[in-house]
Short mmCIF file of C-alpha atoms and ligand atoms in Angstrom, two decimals:
data_model
loop_
_atom_site.label_atom_id
_atom_site.label_comp_id
_atom_site.label_asym_id
_atom_site.label_seq_id
_atom_site.Cartn_x
_atom_site.Cartn_y
_atom_site.Cartn_z
CA MET A 1 0.00 0.00 0.00
CA TYR A 2 2.62 2.52 1.02
CA PRO A 3 4.56 2.70 -2.26
CA ALA A 4 1.34 3.22 -4.29
CA ASN A 5 0.13 6.02 -1.99
CA HIS A 6 3.59 7.42 -1.86
CA ASN A 7 3.76 7.60 -5.67
CA LYS A 8 0.35 9.28 -5.84
CA ASP A 9 1.42 11.80 -3.22
CA ASP A 10 4.63 12.32 -5.06
CA ILE A 11 2.84 13.10 -8.34
CA LEU A 12 0.47 15.52 -6.57
CA TYR A 13 3.34 17.14 -4.73
CA LYS A 14 5.29 17.63 -7.96
CA LYS A 15 2.21 19.09 -9.70
CA GLU A 16 1.73 21.58 -6.86
CA LEU A 17 5.38 22.53 -6.90
CA LYS A 18 5.35 23.06 -10.66
CA ALA A 19 2.30 25.36 -10.34
CA LYS A 20 4.05 27.27 -7.56
CA ILE A 21 7.21 27.65 -9.66
CA GLU A 22 5.17 28.95 -12.61
CA LYS A 23 3.54 31.62 -10.41
CA LEU A 24 6.83 32.65 -8.83
CA LYS A 25 8.48 32.84 -12.22
CA ASP A 26 5.83 35.28 -13.50
CA LYS A 27 5.87 37.33 -10.33
CA LYS A 28 9.66 37.70 -10.28
CA ASN A 29 10.11 37.89 -14.05
CA ALA A 30 12.50 34.95 -14.07
CA ILE A 31 13.53 32.33 -16.61
CA ILE A 32 14.69 28.81 -15.87
CA LEU A 33 17.68 27.41 -17.78
CA VAL A 34 18.20 23.68 -17.48
CA HIS A 35 21.15 21.47 -18.39
CA ASN A 36 20.48 18.21 -20.25
CA TYR A 37 21.75 16.16 -17.28
CA GLN A 38 19.09 17.43 -14.84
CA ARG A 39 16.25 15.32 -13.45
CA ASP A 40 13.28 14.78 -15.82
CA GLU A 41 10.93 16.93 -13.71
CA ILE A 42 13.41 19.83 -13.84
CA GLN A 43 13.71 19.50 -17.63
CA GLU A 44 9.89 19.67 -17.72
CA ILE A 45 9.87 23.18 -16.18
CA ALA A 46 12.64 24.57 -18.39
CA ASP A 47 12.18 27.74 -20.41
CA PHE A 48 15.25 26.59 -22.21
CA SER A 49 17.26 23.38 -21.93
CA GLY A 50 20.54 22.47 -23.56
CA ASP A 51 24.26 21.91 -23.18
CA SER A 52 26.72 24.34 -21.57
CA LEU A 53 27.30 26.22 -24.84
CA ALA A 54 23.61 26.72 -25.59
CA LEU A 55 22.87 27.78 -22.00
CA ALA A 56 25.79 30.23 -22.01
CA ARG A 57 24.40 31.78 -25.21
CA VAL A 58 20.92 32.21 -23.75
CA ALA A 59 22.37 33.66 -20.53
CA ALA A 60 24.49 36.11 -22.54
CA THR A 61 21.69 37.37 -24.76
CA ASP A 62 18.56 37.23 -22.60
CA LYS A 63 17.08 40.71 -22.31
CA LYS A 64 13.56 39.97 -21.14
CA SER A 65 14.01 38.56 -17.64
CA ASP A 66 15.42 40.05 -14.44
CA ILE A 67 16.47 36.73 -12.96
CA ILE A 68 18.00 33.55 -14.37
CA VAL A 69 17.56 30.38 -12.35
CA PHE A 70 20.34 28.08 -13.48
CA CYS A 71 19.51 24.41 -13.00
CA GLY A 72 22.90 22.84 -13.48
CA VAL A 73 26.15 23.06 -11.55
CA ARG A 74 28.06 26.07 -10.23
CA PHE A 75 30.42 26.70 -13.15
CA MET A 76 27.41 27.03 -15.48
CA ALA A 77 25.72 29.61 -13.26
CA GLU A 78 29.05 31.43 -12.94
CA SER A 79 29.33 31.60 -16.74
CA GLY A 80 25.80 33.06 -16.84
CA ALA A 81 26.75 35.71 -14.25
CA ILE A 82 29.99 36.53 -16.09
CA LEU A 83 28.32 36.90 -19.48
CA ASN A 84 25.36 38.91 -18.22
CA PRO A 85 26.65 40.85 -15.19
CA LYS A 86 23.50 43.00 -14.84
CA LYS A 87 21.37 39.94 -14.35
CA ARG A 88 20.66 38.22 -11.04
CA VAL A 89 21.76 34.58 -11.49
CA LEU A 90 20.52 32.00 -9.00
CA LEU A 91 21.81 28.48 -8.35
CA PRO A 92 19.04 26.58 -6.49
CA VAL A 93 21.44 24.27 -4.60
CA LYS A 94 24.60 26.02 -3.49
CA GLU A 95 26.48 22.71 -3.04
CA SER A 96 25.99 21.64 -6.67
CA GLY A 97 29.57 21.84 -7.85
CA CYS A 98 31.46 19.87 -10.48
CA PRO A 99 34.25 17.55 -9.27
CA LEU A 100 35.96 17.87 -12.66
CA ALA A 101 36.08 21.67 -12.32
CA ASP A 102 37.57 21.22 -8.84
CA MET A 103 40.51 19.24 -10.24
CA ILE A 104 42.33 22.43 -11.20
CA THR A 105 43.15 25.65 -9.33
CA PRO A 106 44.37 28.97 -10.74
CA GLU A 107 47.65 28.57 -8.81
CA LYS A 108 48.37 25.16 -10.38
CA LEU A 109 47.48 26.49 -13.82
CA ARG A 110 49.84 29.46 -13.38
CA ARG A 111 52.61 26.99 -12.54
CA LYS A 112 51.88 24.99 -15.72
CA LYS A 113 51.92 28.19 -17.79
CA ARG A 114 55.38 29.00 -16.44
CA GLU A 115 56.51 25.52 -17.49
CA PHE A 116 55.23 26.04 -21.07
CA PRO A 117 55.47 29.80 -21.74
CA ASP A 118 54.91 29.35 -25.50
CA ALA A 119 51.58 27.54 -25.05
CA ALA A 120 48.06 28.97 -25.24
CA VAL A 121 45.61 27.82 -22.57
CA VAL A 122 42.25 26.37 -23.60
CA CYS A 123 39.92 25.70 -20.70
CA TYR A 124 36.88 23.52 -20.92
CA VAL A 125 33.86 25.47 -19.60
CA ASN A 126 33.77 22.92 -16.79
CA SER A 127 36.17 25.07 -14.77
CA SER A 128 35.92 27.85 -12.20
CA ALA A 129 35.72 31.54 -13.09
CA GLU A 130 39.26 31.95 -11.67
CA VAL A 131 40.64 29.27 -14.00
CA LYS A 132 38.83 30.87 -16.95
CA ALA A 133 40.42 34.20 -16.00
CA GLU A 134 43.86 32.53 -16.29
CA SER A 135 43.07 31.01 -19.71
CA ASP A 136 43.22 32.36 -23.27
CA ILE A 137 39.97 30.86 -24.51
CA SER A 138 37.18 28.56 -23.31
CA CYS A 139 35.59 25.66 -25.11
CA THR A 140 32.76 23.18 -24.66
CA SER A 141 32.66 19.60 -25.88
CA SER A 142 30.65 20.90 -28.90
CA ASN A 143 33.33 23.28 -30.12
CA ALA A 144 36.62 22.08 -28.54
CA ILE A 145 38.11 20.95 -31.89
CA GLU A 146 37.14 24.19 -33.61
CA VAL A 147 38.54 26.28 -30.74
CA VAL A 148 41.89 24.44 -30.66
CA LYS A 149 42.20 24.72 -34.47
CA SER A 150 41.62 28.47 -34.23
CA ILE A 151 44.67 29.00 -32.01
CA LYS A 152 47.88 30.30 -33.57
CA ASN A 153 50.25 28.67 -31.06
CA LYS A 154 51.50 25.18 -31.89
CA ARG A 155 51.38 24.21 -28.21
CA VAL A 156 48.15 24.17 -26.25
CA ILE A 157 47.63 23.51 -22.54
CA PHE A 158 44.19 21.90 -22.40
CA VAL A 159 42.46 21.90 -18.99
CA PRO A 160 41.01 20.22 -17.01
CA ASP A 161 39.58 17.11 -18.77
CA LYS A 162 42.31 14.78 -20.05
CA ASN A 163 39.89 12.57 -21.99
CA LEU A 164 38.38 15.44 -23.94
CA GLY A 165 41.90 16.83 -24.45
CA ARG A 166 43.14 13.49 -25.75
CA TYR A 167 40.19 13.24 -28.12
CA VAL A 168 40.86 16.76 -29.43
CA GLN A 169 44.53 15.82 -29.95
CA SER A 170 43.43 12.87 -32.13
CA GLN A 171 41.39 15.26 -34.31
CA VAL A 172 43.94 18.10 -34.44
CA PRO A 173 47.31 16.31 -34.92
CA GLU A 174 49.06 19.51 -36.06
CA LYS A 175 48.95 20.81 -32.45
CA GLU A 176 50.86 19.60 -29.43
CA ILE A 177 48.37 19.32 -26.62
CA ILE A 178 49.57 19.31 -23.03
CA LEU A 179 46.98 17.46 -21.01
CA TRP A 180 45.80 18.11 -17.46
CA GLU A 181 45.19 15.11 -15.19
CA GLY A 182 41.48 15.86 -14.67
CA PHE A 183 38.49 13.68 -15.52
CA CYS A 184 34.74 13.56 -15.08
CA PRO A 185 33.94 11.03 -12.32
CA THR A 186 30.60 10.28 -13.98
CA HIS A 187 31.81 9.48 -17.50
CA ILE A 188 34.85 7.59 -16.23
CA ARG A 189 32.51 5.10 -14.52
CA LEU A 190 31.50 3.74 -17.92
CA THR A 191 33.81 0.80 -18.74
CA ASP A 192 34.52 -1.04 -21.99
CA GLU A 193 32.97 -4.12 -20.34
CA ASP A 194 29.69 -2.21 -19.83
CA VAL A 195 29.71 -1.35 -23.53
CA ILE A 196 30.43 -4.95 -24.59
CA LYS A 197 27.49 -6.15 -22.48
CA ALA A 198 25.16 -3.43 -23.78
CA LYS A 199 26.12 -4.18 -27.39
CA ALA A 200 25.42 -7.88 -26.81
CA LYS A 201 22.02 -7.04 -25.32
CA PHE A 202 21.09 -4.57 -28.09
CA PRO A 203 22.92 -5.89 -31.18
CA ASP A 204 21.19 -3.48 -33.59
CA ALA A 205 22.02 -0.41 -31.54
CA GLU A 206 24.49 2.32 -32.42
CA PHE A 207 26.79 3.31 -29.58
CA VAL A 208 27.23 7.08 -29.26
CA ALA A 209 29.80 8.29 -26.73
CA HIS A 210 30.70 11.61 -25.13
CA PRO A 211 34.39 12.56 -25.42
CA GLU A 212 34.68 12.75 -21.60
CA CYS A 213 34.56 8.90 -21.63
CA SER A 214 37.80 6.92 -21.37
CA PRO A 215 39.83 6.17 -24.55
CA GLU A 216 38.94 2.44 -24.23
CA VAL A 217 35.24 3.32 -24.36
CA LEU A 218 35.68 5.87 -27.17
CA LYS A 219 37.41 3.21 -29.30
CA MET A 220 34.16 1.22 -29.27
CA ALA A 221 31.91 4.10 -30.28
CA ASP A 222 30.09 4.32 -33.62
CA HIS A 223 30.05 8.07 -33.14
CA ILE A 224 31.73 10.47 -30.68
CA CYS A 225 30.08 13.80 -29.99
CA SER A 226 28.88 16.33 -27.43
CA THR A 227 25.38 16.21 -25.98
CA ALA A 228 24.17 18.72 -28.59
CA GLY A 229 25.76 16.48 -31.24
CA MET A 230 23.89 13.48 -29.82
CA PHE A 231 20.52 15.14 -30.46
CA ARG A 232 21.49 15.86 -34.06
CA TYR A 233 22.94 12.38 -34.56
CA ALA A 234 19.91 10.56 -33.12
CA LYS A 235 17.57 12.58 -35.31
CA ASN A 236 19.49 12.01 -38.55
CA SER A 237 20.67 8.42 -38.08
CA LYS A 238 18.77 5.59 -39.76
CA ALA A 239 19.29 3.45 -36.63
CA LYS A 240 16.29 2.84 -34.40
CA VAL A 241 18.13 1.83 -31.22
CA PHE A 242 20.92 3.73 -29.48
CA ILE A 243 23.23 3.11 -26.54
CA ILE A 244 24.02 6.50 -25.07
CA GLY A 245 27.42 6.96 -23.46
CA THR A 246 26.83 9.99 -21.31
CA GLU A 247 24.89 11.08 -18.20
CA SER A 248 21.47 9.41 -18.07
CA GLY A 249 19.52 12.71 -17.90
CA MET A 250 20.05 12.87 -21.68
CA LEU A 251 17.46 10.14 -22.18
CA TYR A 252 14.60 12.50 -21.32
CA LYS A 253 14.94 14.81 -24.33
CA LEU A 254 16.28 12.14 -26.70
CA ARG A 255 13.11 10.10 -26.11
CA GLU A 256 10.88 13.16 -26.32
CA GLU A 257 12.38 14.34 -29.62
CA ASN A 258 12.54 10.87 -31.22
CA PRO A 259 9.33 8.99 -30.36
CA GLY A 260 9.99 6.22 -32.90
CA LYS A 261 13.46 5.43 -31.55
CA VAL A 262 14.74 3.63 -28.47
CA PHE A 263 17.52 4.86 -26.17
CA HIS A 264 19.43 3.00 -23.46
CA VAL A 265 22.30 3.87 -21.15
CA PRO A 266 24.88 1.06 -20.90
CA THR A 267 25.02 1.28 -17.10
CA PRO A 268 22.89 2.89 -14.38
CA ARG A 269 26.17 4.28 -12.98
CA LEU A 270 26.08 7.06 -15.59
CA LEU A 271 24.54 9.41 -13.10
CA CYS A 272 26.02 12.69 -11.88
CA ALA A 273 25.09 13.13 -8.22
CA ASN A 274 25.76 16.88 -8.40
CA MET A 275 23.43 17.38 -11.34
CA LYS A 276 20.69 15.47 -9.53
CA LEU A 277 20.84 17.66 -6.40
CA THR A 278 18.42 20.15 -7.96
CA THR A 279 14.80 19.24 -7.20
CA LEU A 280 11.50 21.06 -7.78
CA GLY A 281 11.48 21.96 -4.09
CA TRP A 282 14.86 23.65 -4.36
CA VAL A 283 13.82 25.57 -7.49
CA ALA A 284 10.69 26.87 -5.72
CA HIS A 285 12.80 27.78 -2.68
CA SER A 286 15.29 29.55 -4.92
CA LEU A 287 12.63 31.68 -6.63
CA GLU A 288 10.77 32.44 -3.42
CA ASN A 289 13.84 33.57 -1.47
CA LEU A 290 16.04 34.69 -4.39
CA VAL A 291 18.84 32.33 -3.41
CA TYR A 292 21.63 31.40 -4.01
CA GLU A 293 22.89 34.33 -5.97
CA VAL A 294 26.09 33.59 -7.86
CA LYS A 295 28.48 36.53 -7.91
CA VAL A 296 31.90 36.62 -9.49
CA PRO A 297 34.38 39.30 -8.29
CA ARG A 298 34.81 41.99 -10.94
CA ASN A 299 38.57 41.52 -11.45
CA VAL A 300 37.99 37.81 -12.16
CA SER A 301 34.79 38.24 -14.13
CA GLU A 302 36.24 40.76 -16.59
CA LYS A 303 39.08 38.44 -17.58
CA ALA A 304 36.87 35.33 -17.63
CA ARG A 305 34.33 37.14 -19.85
CA LYS A 306 36.97 37.70 -22.54
CA THR A 307 37.80 33.98 -22.45
CA LEU A 308 34.14 33.01 -22.84
CA GLU A 309 33.33 35.68 -25.44
CA LYS A 310 36.26 34.60 -27.62
CA MET A 311 34.77 31.11 -27.67
CA LEU A 312 31.26 32.38 -28.46
CA ASN A 313 32.60 34.55 -31.30
CA ILE A 314 34.51 31.68 -32.90
CA THR A 315 31.49 29.40 -32.83
CA LYS A 316 29.20 32.19 -34.10
CA LYS A 317 31.47 32.77 -37.14
CA SER A 318 31.32 29.12 -38.17
CA GLU A 319 27.51 28.81 -37.96
S1 SF4 B 1 28.74 15.05 -15.40
FE1 SF4 B 1 30.93 15.25 -14.89
S2 SF4 B 1 31.57 17.16 -15.80
FE2 SF4 B 1 29.31 17.18 -15.74
S3 SF4 B 1 28.82 18.20 -13.81
FE3 SF4 B 1 28.86 16.00 -13.37
S4 SF4 B 1 30.97 15.64 -12.68
FE4 SF4 B 1 30.99 17.64 -13.69
#
């Protein structure tokens, strides 16, 4: 009896919370930006959902709202605050950080720069504002290859994800990429054995992997791309079944956009605990109390903005 009642209560509770969020959003003139790895119910309340690049673009250009509620992790909200400093940017759960972003500090990066003075620094957006301020240009997994190709220097220090950096190196052999020893603890949990088992279970499926996965896993992929690339690939591919090698929140929109196709994750371990911290309750709390405002000190934000804007300009030119 309890689980059935509990589920019913849960559905009612979520419905009430969604109605409350809608009202608060209108009252406070707010918009809700949601990353593709968020819980399904958070993706349902999004004014806009997407990957880091798409969210950064919306945050940079939004003129209508006074407040942006960023349902993602801290570095994403920071990028929003950096790109649109007049806007109030809220992160519903202040503890929602990114362990990959925490694998580098500005001090350590400065040391690396001294070691390779002729190298340009490309930082993955999954990094703190301080690290961005120390870098020459940012990138996301959607545009990392394009960004690295655009750099004049032969040598590039790529931080902080070594797997993405290694993948970029394989696509841009004319550069010498100095890798940082960082990794995403979510993507690294996917093993080649998981992929072998999933392929045996779904023999007709195409395996699509995110470049944050390990090289062993990437070797087995039919296609390697960012989350934005996965939406395009799933839509255009003739395949009907897909094994998705990235955080499981992706399944929500892939299934919604492709009703005739089937999507699986190779392991339930593809779950980012930080991304899942945001709940409807926290979003309502955030809007009601205008917390937790993300502020970046001006001296850091001005330098980090240049790094982010350079990336946005490069991608804009190629579209
Ligand atoms: S999925 Fe990985 S990179 Fe993304 S927020 Fe979680 S830990 Fe960070």
